[in-house]
């Protein structure tokens, strides 16, 4: 009798399981037909985000293209010069280049002569990045790979005479990092785009001849783990044909099981549709969003592409970068930190230094970051800011400044008989006592500054708390 009930329950569970489990966690054992997505947002938005992305937490963004040649102002150089016609760009050109020099003339000067993809990949790995996103094509339309539909405006025909996207991808993957491709849907001055624009985007000449062939080409050639879409804002997703592309990407592409995309697929899609959300650039929510998101930001606060007129005051400090990373992860986001290499393919030392500082911090505190989950409380502020993360039964309290009296007050964790407290990077238990009222007081180790595990932002690990 008992056995039979168990049997019936098992059967019921199996039936329910078959109905309710659209995803295969163990592909070889799974017999469910793969789920198909249809080319509409309700269906595409229902796809679970592949798990690697949330676990990765930290990535490096690379803005590199012909804009790295004038390397002045920002990667929007061409637009600001010829679109907006800003006078400072006119005079910059007059003072520094021969008369009648065109933006196209910068192309051959994008040499990438000292580009060693392995050195870049070593740096990004040392920075603690789990993924790297490269601009394959920015709004200028120049492709960093031999696109067959970007005639004489690609990195094989012109400039480097190399497949930059392919070479970097190999180096990144040799180090077990994930590889993401940034791609701009629009191109400021492409004649077909301008023609569609003149037609109020009722025609799709540009999408048919350029955008879609290149997106499919990128996916088939490089099998990206992530597509970082941009340049969507002038037209609806129906113009871009985004939902058709995404349905193919999710159903039939060679990366259907691993690929992650963002939310820039058409006017008004951002923060509403797609994979994870970027919302606007440098987006930084105050409270825990209910959808996976990523903050992208740049070490040079004024530009994503390299610019020669960068000043020290424009560079984000180590403490700003590290505290943004902590805040982002605590609020459930990923942190994508940008650098712009030079036209020669060099990464200037100030960017290297900032990236290595993140790597050094993560080498001690990574346990509280990678594969962590937001805790039930995100932050507290008393004498120092505290950001929480969690993993399994451990709760991590990351505090940004060392309290003057050496006592860290935490209000939110509820202690139990088994509560234990350690600090990442230090091999011993820390003393604690109940906080009068609520939470606990942690007696931080009394160490000379040189013996502290990091110079800024330390992690207290709590177990046996609720
Ligand atoms: C620049 O272009 C103008 C108009 O096409 C032409 O008259 C002029 O000779 C050109 N100047 C040089 C230095 O090539
Ligand atoms: C949009 O996608 C559909 C399905 O792949 C395709 O049949 C159609 O030709 C595409 N339109 C454009 C403009 O690319
Ligand atoms: C996007 O939103 C704006 C403002 O709400 C609206 O005017 C516009 O028509 C929308 N565009 C699309 C493609 O839905
Ligand atoms: C602030 O922290 C101190 C210890 O550093 C603690 O004594 C005090 O109770 C805390 N105040 C609040 C409001 O948490």
Coordinates of C-alpha atoms and ligand atoms in Angstrom, one line a residue:
X1 CA 0.0 0.0 0.0
X2 CA 2.6 2.4 1.1
X3 CA 4.8 1.4 -1.8
X4 CA 2.0 1.9 -4.2
X5 CA 1.3 5.4 -2.9
X6 CA 5.0 6.2 -3.3
X7 CA 4.9 4.8 -6.8
X8 CA 1.8 6.8 -7.7
X9 CA 3.4 9.9 -6.3
X10 CA 6.5 9.2 -8.3
X11 CA 4.5 8.8 -11.4
X12 CA 2.7 12.0 -10.7
X13 CA 6.0 13.8 -10.2
X14 CA 7.3 12.4 -13.4
X15 CA 4.2 13.6 -15.3
X16 CA 4.3 17.0 -13.7
X17 CA 8.0 17.2 -14.3
X18 CA 7.6 16.5 -18.0
X19 CA 5.0 19.1 -18.3
X20 CA 6.7 21.7 -16.1
X21 CA 10.3 21.3 -17.1
X22 CA 10.8 23.0 -20.5
X23 CA 14.5 23.2 -19.8
X24 CA 17.0 20.4 -19.8
X25 CA 19.5 20.6 -17.0
X26 CA 21.2 17.4 -18.1
X27 CA 21.1 17.4 -21.9
X28 CA 22.2 13.8 -22.4
X29 CA 19.4 12.4 -20.2
X30 CA 16.8 14.9 -21.3
X31 CA 14.2 13.6 -23.7
X32 CA 12.0 16.7 -23.9
X33 CA 12.0 18.3 -27.3
X34 CA 13.9 21.6 -27.1
X35 CA 11.6 24.5 -26.6
X36 CA 11.0 26.8 -29.6
X37 CA 10.7 30.5 -29.3
X38 CA 8.5 32.6 -31.6
X39 CA 9.5 36.0 -33.1
X40 CA 7.7 38.1 -30.5
X41 CA 8.7 39.7 -27.2
X42 CA 6.5 37.6 -24.9
X43 CA 8.1 34.4 -26.2
X44 CA 11.6 35.7 -26.5
X45 CA 11.5 37.4 -23.0
X46 CA 10.4 34.1 -21.4
X47 CA 13.8 32.5 -22.3
X48 CA 15.8 31.8 -19.1
X49 CA 19.1 33.6 -19.1
X50 CA 22.0 31.1 -19.4
X51 CA 23.5 30.7 -16.0
X52 CA 27.1 31.6 -16.8
X53 CA 26.2 35.3 -17.2
X54 CA 25.0 35.9 -13.7
X55 CA 27.9 33.9 -12.2
X56 CA 30.5 35.9 -14.2
X57 CA 29.8 39.2 -12.5
X58 CA 32.7 41.1 -14.0
X59 CA 33.7 41.7 -17.6
X60 CA 35.9 44.0 -19.6
X61 CA 34.5 46.1 -22.4
X62 CA 36.8 47.2 -25.3
X63 CA 36.0 50.1 -27.6
X64 CA 38.3 49.9 -30.6
X65 CA 37.9 51.1 -34.2
X66 CA 38.8 53.8 -36.7
X67 CA 37.8 56.4 -34.0
X68 CA 40.9 55.3 -32.2
X69 CA 42.9 57.0 -34.9
X70 CA 41.9 60.7 -34.3
X71 CA 41.6 59.6 -30.7
X72 CA 40.2 62.9 -29.7
X73 CA 36.9 63.9 -28.1
X74 CA 35.3 60.4 -28.1
X75 CA 34.4 57.5 -30.2
X76 CA 31.6 59.7 -31.6
X77 CA 34.3 61.8 -33.4
X78 CA 32.8 61.4 -36.9
X79 CA 29.3 62.3 -35.8
X80 CA 30.5 65.3 -33.8
X81 CA 32.6 66.5 -36.7
X82 CA 30.3 65.8 -39.7
X83 CA 26.9 65.2 -38.1
X84 CA 26.7 67.9 -35.5
X85 CA 29.5 69.9 -37.1
X86 CA 30.9 71.1 -33.8
X87 CA 33.4 73.9 -34.4
X88 CA 36.1 72.4 -32.2
X89 CA 36.2 69.3 -34.4
X90 CA 36.4 71.5 -37.5
X91 CA 39.4 73.3 -36.0
X92 CA 41.0 70.1 -34.7
X93 CA 41.0 68.7 -38.3
X94 CA 42.2 72.0 -39.8
X95 CA 45.1 72.2 -37.3
X96 CA 46.2 68.6 -37.4
X97 CA 45.4 67.0 -40.8
X98 CA 45.9 68.0 -44.5
X99 CA 43.1 69.9 -46.2
X100 CA 40.2 67.8 -47.4
X101 CA 41.1 64.9 -45.1
X102 CA 38.1 62.7 -44.8
X103 CA 37.1 60.3 -42.0
X104 CA 37.7 57.5 -44.4
X105 CA 41.3 58.6 -44.6
X106 CA 41.8 57.6 -41.0
X107 CA 41.1 54.0 -42.0
X108 CA 44.6 53.1 -43.3
X109 CA 46.1 54.7 -40.1
X110 CA 44.3 52.2 -37.9
X111 CA 47.3 49.9 -38.0
X112 CA 47.0 47.7 -34.9
X113 CA 50.7 47.2 -35.4
X114 CA 51.4 46.3 -31.7
X115 CA 48.2 44.4 -31.1
X116 CA 49.1 41.1 -29.3
X117 CA 45.8 39.5 -28.5
X118 CA 47.5 37.2 -25.9
X119 CA 48.8 40.3 -24.0
X120 CA 45.4 41.7 -23.9
X121 CA 43.9 38.5 -22.8
X122 CA 46.5 38.0 -20.0
X123 CA 45.7 41.5 -18.7
X124 CA 41.9 40.9 -18.7
X125 CA 42.4 37.5 -17.0
X126 CA 44.6 39.2 -14.4
X127 CA 41.9 41.8 -13.9
X128 CA 39.6 39.0 -12.8
X129 CA 37.3 39.3 -15.8
X130 CA 35.1 36.4 -16.7
X131 CA 34.0 37.8 -20.0
X132 CA 35.3 40.3 -22.6
X133 CA 33.1 42.3 -25.0
X134 CA 34.8 43.8 -28.1
X135 CA 33.3 46.4 -30.5
X136 CA 33.0 44.4 -33.7
X137 CA 31.5 47.5 -35.4
X138 CA 30.6 50.8 -33.9
X139 CA 28.3 53.5 -35.3
X140 CA 31.0 54.4 -37.9
X141 CA 30.4 51.1 -39.6
X142 CA 34.0 49.9 -39.8
X143 CA 34.1 46.2 -39.1
X144 CA 36.9 44.7 -37.1
X145 CA 36.4 41.5 -39.0
X146 CA 36.4 40.6 -42.7
X147 CA 32.7 41.3 -43.2
X148 CA 31.8 40.4 -46.8
X149 CA 29.2 43.3 -46.9
X150 CA 31.5 46.1 -45.6
X151 CA 33.4 46.7 -48.8
X152 CA 36.7 48.4 -48.2
X153 CA 35.6 49.4 -44.7
X154 CA 36.8 46.5 -42.7
X155 CA 40.0 45.4 -40.8
X156 CA 41.1 43.0 -43.5
X157 CA 41.0 45.2 -46.5
X158 CA 42.1 48.3 -44.7
X159 CA 44.3 49.3 -41.8
X160 CA 45.4 46.2 -39.7
X161 CA 44.8 43.7 -42.6
X162 CA 43.9 41.3 -39.8
X163 CA 40.8 39.7 -38.3
X164 CA 40.7 41.4 -35.0
X165 CA 37.5 39.9 -33.8
X166 CA 38.8 36.4 -34.5
X167 CA 42.2 36.8 -33.1
X168 CA 41.0 38.3 -29.8
X169 CA 38.4 35.6 -29.5
X170 CA 41.0 32.8 -29.7
X171 CA 43.1 34.4 -27.0
X172 CA 40.2 35.1 -24.7
X173 CA 38.9 31.5 -25.0
X174 CA 42.3 30.0 -24.5
X175 CA 42.0 31.5 -21.0
X176 CA 38.5 30.2 -20.4
X177 CA 36.9 33.6 -20.5
X178 CA 33.6 34.1 -22.3
X179 CA 33.6 36.2 -25.5
X180 CA 31.0 38.9 -26.2
X181 CA 30.5 40.9 -29.4
X182 CA 29.3 44.5 -29.4
X183 CA 27.5 45.4 -32.6
X184 CA 25.9 48.7 -33.6
X185 CA 22.6 48.2 -35.5
X186 CA 22.8 51.7 -37.0
X187 CA 25.6 53.3 -39.0
X188 CA 25.5 57.1 -39.0
X189 CA 26.4 57.7 -42.6
X190 CA 25.7 54.5 -44.5
X191 CA 23.9 55.5 -47.7
X192 CA 21.3 52.8 -47.3
X193 CA 20.6 53.7 -43.7
X194 CA 20.2 57.3 -44.7
X195 CA 17.8 56.2 -47.5
X196 CA 15.7 54.2 -45.1
X197 CA 15.7 57.2 -42.7
X198 CA 14.5 59.5 -45.4
X199 CA 11.6 57.0 -46.0
X200 CA 10.7 57.2 -42.3
X201 CA 12.1 53.7 -41.8
X202 CA 9.2 52.3 -43.9
X203 CA 11.9 50.6 -46.1
X204 CA 14.5 48.1 -44.9
X205 CA 17.3 48.3 -47.5
X206 CA 20.0 48.8 -44.9
X207 CA 18.8 46.0 -42.6
X208 CA 18.5 43.6 -45.5
X209 CA 21.9 44.5 -47.1
X210 CA 24.0 45.2 -44.0
X211 CA 22.7 44.7 -40.4
X212 CA 21.2 41.3 -40.7
X213 CA 23.9 39.7 -42.9
X214 CA 26.6 40.9 -40.5
X215 CA 24.8 39.8 -37.4
X216 CA 24.3 36.3 -38.8
X217 CA 27.9 36.3 -40.1
X218 CA 29.2 37.2 -36.6
X219 CA 27.3 34.5 -34.9
X220 CA 28.2 31.8 -37.4
X221 CA 31.9 32.7 -37.6
X222 CA 32.7 33.5 -34.0
X223 CA 30.0 31.7 -31.9
X224 CA 29.8 34.5 -29.4
X225 CA 28.7 33.9 -25.8
X226 CA 27.1 37.4 -25.7
X227 CA 25.8 39.9 -28.2
X228 CA 25.9 43.4 -26.9
X229 CA 23.5 45.2 -29.2
X230 CA 23.6 49.0 -29.5
X231 CA 22.6 51.8 -31.9
X232 CA 18.9 50.8 -31.9
X233 CA 17.3 54.1 -30.7
X234 CA 16.2 55.7 -34.0
X235 CA 13.9 52.9 -35.1
X236 CA 11.4 50.4 -33.9
X237 CA 12.4 46.8 -33.5
X238 CA 10.2 45.9 -36.5
X239 CA 12.5 48.0 -38.7
X240 CA 15.6 46.1 -37.3
X241 CA 13.9 42.7 -37.6
X242 CA 15.2 42.0 -34.2
X243 CA 12.6 39.5 -33.0
X244 CA 13.2 37.3 -36.1
X245 CA 17.0 37.4 -35.5
X246 CA 16.6 36.6 -31.8
X247 CA 14.2 33.7 -32.5
X248 CA 16.8 32.2 -34.9
X249 CA 19.6 32.9 -32.3
X250 CA 17.6 31.1 -29.5
X251 CA 16.2 28.2 -31.6
X252 CA 18.7 27.3 -34.4
X253 CA 22.0 29.2 -34.1
X254 CA 25.2 27.4 -33.0
X255 CA 25.1 29.3 -29.7
X256 CA 21.4 28.8 -28.9
X257 CA 22.1 27.2 -25.5
X258 CA 24.8 29.6 -24.2
X259 CA 24.2 33.0 -25.8
X260 CA 23.2 36.0 -23.8
X261 CA 21.9 39.2 -25.2
X262 CA 21.2 42.7 -23.8
X263 CA 18.1 44.9 -24.3
X264 CA 19.0 47.3 -27.2
X265 CA 17.0 45.9 -30.0
X266 CA 14.7 48.8 -31.0
X267 CA 13.2 52.0 -29.8
X268 CA 11.7 51.5 -26.4
X269 CA 13.1 48.0 -25.9
X270 CA 15.8 49.0 -23.5
X271 CA 14.9 48.1 -19.9
X272 CA 11.9 46.2 -21.2
X273 CA 12.8 43.5 -23.7
X274 CA 15.6 41.2 -24.7
X275 CA 17.9 39.2 -22.4
X276 CA 19.5 41.1 -19.5
X277 CA 19.0 44.8 -19.2
X278 CA 21.5 47.6 -19.6
X279 CA 18.9 50.3 -19.6
X280 CA 20.9 53.5 -20.2
X281 CA 24.8 53.6 -20.2
X282 CA 26.2 53.6 -16.7
X283 CA 22.8 52.6 -15.3
X284 CA 23.0 52.3 -11.5
X285 CA 19.8 51.4 -9.7
X286 CA 19.3 52.3 -6.1
X287 CA 17.3 49.2 -5.1
X288 CA 17.3 45.5 -6.2
X289 CA 15.8 45.2 -9.7
X290 CA 13.7 42.2 -10.5
X291 CA 15.5 41.4 -13.8
X292 CA 19.1 40.6 -14.4
X293 CA 21.0 43.7 -15.4
X294 CA 24.5 44.9 -16.2
X295 CA 26.2 48.3 -15.5
X296 CA 28.5 49.3 -18.3
X297 CA 30.9 52.1 -17.5
X298 CA 34.3 53.4 -18.6
X299 CA 37.6 54.0 -16.8
X300 CA 37.8 57.3 -18.8
X301 CA 34.8 59.0 -17.5
X302 CA 34.4 61.1 -20.7
X303 CA 34.9 58.5 -23.5
X304 CA 34.6 54.8 -24.3
X305 CA 37.2 55.0 -27.2
X306 CA 40.8 56.0 -26.5
X307 CA 41.4 59.7 -26.6
X308 CA 44.8 61.4 -26.5
X309 CA 43.4 64.4 -24.7
X310 CA 42.5 62.3 -21.6
X311 CA 43.6 63.9 -18.3
X312 CA 44.2 62.4 -14.9
X313 CA 41.0 64.0 -13.5
X314 CA 39.0 62.2 -16.1
X315 CA 40.1 58.8 -14.9
X316 CA 37.9 56.9 -12.4
X317 CA 39.8 56.1 -9.2
X318 CA 40.5 52.6 -8.0
X319 CA 38.1 53.1 -5.0
X320 CA 35.3 54.4 -7.2
X321 CA 35.7 51.4 -9.6
X322 CA 35.8 48.8 -6.8
X323 CA 32.9 50.3 -4.9
X324 CA 30.8 50.4 -8.1
X325 CA 31.6 46.8 -8.7
X326 CA 30.6 45.9 -5.2
X327 CA 27.4 47.9 -5.3
X328 CA 26.5 46.5 -8.7
X329 CA 26.9 42.9 -7.6
X330 CA 25.1 43.4 -4.4
X331 CA 22.1 44.7 -6.4
X332 CA 22.2 41.7 -8.7
X333 CA 24.0 43.2 -11.6
X334 CA 27.1 42.5 -13.6
X335 CA 29.9 45.1 -14.0
X336 CA 31.3 45.7 -17.4
X337 CA 34.3 48.0 -17.2
X338 CA 35.5 49.7 -20.4
X339 CA 38.9 50.6 -21.8
X340 CA 39.8 52.0 -25.2
X341 CA 43.1 50.7 -26.8
X342 CA 45.1 52.9 -29.1
X343 CA 45.1 52.7 -32.9
X344 CA 48.4 50.6 -32.5
X345 CA 46.6 48.1 -30.3
X346 CA 48.2 49.2 -27.0
X347 CA 46.4 49.5 -23.7
X348 CA 47.9 52.5 -21.9
X349 CA 49.4 52.0 -18.5
X350 CA 46.7 53.9 -16.6
X351 CA 44.0 51.5 -17.9
X352 CA 46.3 48.5 -17.1
X353 CA 46.8 49.8 -13.6
X354 CA 43.1 50.2 -12.9
X355 CA 42.3 46.7 -14.3
X356 CA 45.0 45.1 -12.3
X357 CA 43.8 46.8 -9.2
X358 CA 40.4 45.2 -9.7
X359 CA 42.1 41.9 -10.2
X360 CA 44.1 42.3 -7.0
X361 CA 41.0 43.1 -5.0
X362 CA 39.1 40.2 -6.6
X363 CA 41.9 37.8 -5.9
X364 CA 41.1 38.2 -2.2
X365 CA 37.4 39.1 -2.3
X366 CA 36.2 37.2 -5.3
X367 CA 34.5 34.6 -3.2
X368 CA 32.0 37.3 -2.2
X369 CA 31.5 38.3 -5.9
X370 CA 31.7 35.5 -8.4
X371 CA 28.6 33.3 -8.5
X372 CA 27.1 35.2 -5.5
X373 CA 23.4 36.0 -5.1
X374 CA 21.9 39.1 -3.7
X375 CA 21.0 38.7 0.0
X376 CA 17.7 39.7 1.6
X377 CA 19.2 43.0 2.5
X378 CA 21.5 44.9 0.0
X379 CA 23.1 47.6 2.0
X380 CA 23.5 49.4 5.3
X381 CA 25.0 52.7 6.1
X382 CA 26.4 53.7 9.5
X383 CA 30.0 54.8 9.9
X384 CA 30.8 53.0 6.7
X385 CA 28.8 51.7 3.8
X386 CA 28.2 48.0 3.9
X387 CA 27.0 45.9 0.8
X388 CA 25.8 42.4 1.2
X389 CA 26.1 39.4 -1.1
X390 CA 25.4 35.7 -0.3
X391 CA 26.4 32.3 -1.5
X392 CA 24.8 29.1 -0.1
X393 CA 24.6 29.6 3.6
X394 CA 27.3 32.3 3.7
X395 CA 26.5 36.0 3.9
X396 CA 29.2 38.5 2.9
X397 CA 29.3 42.0 4.3
X398 CA 31.6 44.1 2.2
X399 CA 32.5 47.4 4.0
X400 CA 34.2 50.3 2.1
X401 CA 35.9 52.1 5.0
X402 CA 37.6 50.8 8.1
X403 CA 35.7 52.0 11.2
X404 CA 37.9 54.2 13.4
X405 CA 37.2 52.2 16.5
X406 CA 37.9 48.9 14.7
X407 CA 34.3 47.7 15.4
X408 CA 32.1 47.0 12.4
X409 CA 28.4 47.3 13.3
X410 CA 26.0 45.2 11.2
X411 CA 22.3 45.6 11.8
X412 CA 20.7 43.1 9.4
X413 CA 22.2 39.7 10.1
X414 CA 20.3 37.7 12.8
X415 CA 22.9 35.7 14.8
X416 CA 22.4 32.1 16.0
X417 CA 24.2 29.7 18.3
X418 CA 26.4 28.7 15.3
X419 CA 27.4 32.2 14.1
X420 CA 31.0 32.5 12.9
X421 CA 32.8 35.4 11.4
X422 CA 35.9 35.6 9.3
X423 CA 37.5 38.1 7.0
X424 CA 38.5 37.1 3.5
X425 CA 42.2 37.1 3.2
X426 CA 42.8 36.5 6.9
X427 CA 43.1 33.0 8.4
X428 CA 41.3 33.3 11.7
X429 CA 37.9 33.8 13.3
X430 CA 36.9 37.3 14.3
X431 CA 35.4 38.1 17.7
X432 CA 31.8 39.4 17.6
X433 CA 29.1 40.2 20.1
X434 CA 25.4 41.0 19.7
X435 CA 24.7 44.5 18.7
X436 CA 22.6 46.2 21.4
X437 CA 19.3 46.2 19.6
X438 CA 19.9 44.3 16.4
X439 CA 22.5 42.4 14.5
X440 CA 26.1 42.1 15.6
X441 CA 29.3 44.0 16.3
X442 CA 32.4 42.6 14.6
X443 CA 35.8 43.2 16.2
X444 CA 38.1 43.7 13.3
X445 CA 41.6 42.4 13.5
X446 CA 44.1 45.0 14.7
X447 CA 46.7 44.9 11.9
X448 CA 49.1 47.4 10.5
X449 CA 47.9 48.7 7.2
X450 CA 50.5 46.7 5.3
X451 CA 49.1 43.5 6.7
X452 CA 45.6 44.1 5.6
X453 CA 44.4 41.9 2.8
X454 CA 43.4 44.9 0.6
X455 CA 43.8 48.7 0.8
X456 CA 40.1 49.4 0.3
X457 CA 36.9 47.5 0.9
X458 CA 37.1 44.4 3.0
X459 CA 34.8 41.4 3.2
X460 CA 33.5 39.9 6.4
X461 CA 32.1 36.4 5.9
X462 CA 29.3 35.3 8.2
X463 CA 28.0 31.8 8.6
X464 CA 25.3 30.6 10.8
X465 CA 23.3 33.9 10.4
X466 CA 19.8 34.4 9.1
Ligands
LIG1 C1 40.0 70.4 -51.6 O1 38.7 70.2 -52.2 C2 38.3 71.3 -52.9 C3 36.9 71.0 -53.4 O2 36.7 69.7 -53.9 C4 39.3 71.6 -54.1 O3 38.9 72.7 -54.8 C5 40.6 71.8 -53.5 O4 41.6 71.9 -54.5 C6 41.0 70.6 -52.6 N1 42.3 71.0 -51.9 C7 43.3 70.1 -51.9 C8 44.6 70.6 -51.2 O5 43.3 69.0 -52.4
LIG2 C1 13.4 39.4 -41.4 O1 13.5 38.1 -40.9 C2 12.7 37.2 -41.6 C3 12.9 35.8 -41.0 O2 14.2 35.4 -40.9 C4 13.2 37.2 -43.1 O3 12.4 36.3 -43.8 C5 13.1 38.6 -43.6 O4 13.6 38.6 -45.0 C6 13.9 39.5 -42.8 N1 13.8 40.9 -43.3 C7 14.9 41.7 -43.4 C8 14.6 43.1 -43.9 O5 16.0 41.3 -43.1
LIG3 C1 8.5 54.9 -27.9 O1 8.0 55.7 -26.9 C2 7.7 57.0 -27.3 C3 7.4 57.7 -26.0 O2 6.5 57.0 -25.2 C4 6.6 57.0 -28.3 O3 6.4 58.3 -28.7 C5 7.1 56.2 -29.5 O4 6.1 56.1 -30.5 C6 7.5 54.8 -29.1 N1 8.1 54.1 -30.2 C7 7.8 52.8 -30.5 C8 8.4 52.2 -31.7 O5 7.0 52.1 -29.8
LIG4 C1 27.0 52.5 14.3 O1 28.2 51.7 14.6 C2 28.7 51.8 16.0 C3 29.9 50.9 16.1 O2 30.8 51.2 15.1 C4 27.6 51.2 16.9 O3 28.0 51.3 18.2 C5 26.3 51.9 16.7 O4 25.3 51.3 17.4 C6 25.9 51.9 15.2 N1 24.7 52.7 15.0 C7 23.7 52.3 14.2 C8 22.5 53.2 14.1 O5 23.7 51.2 13.7

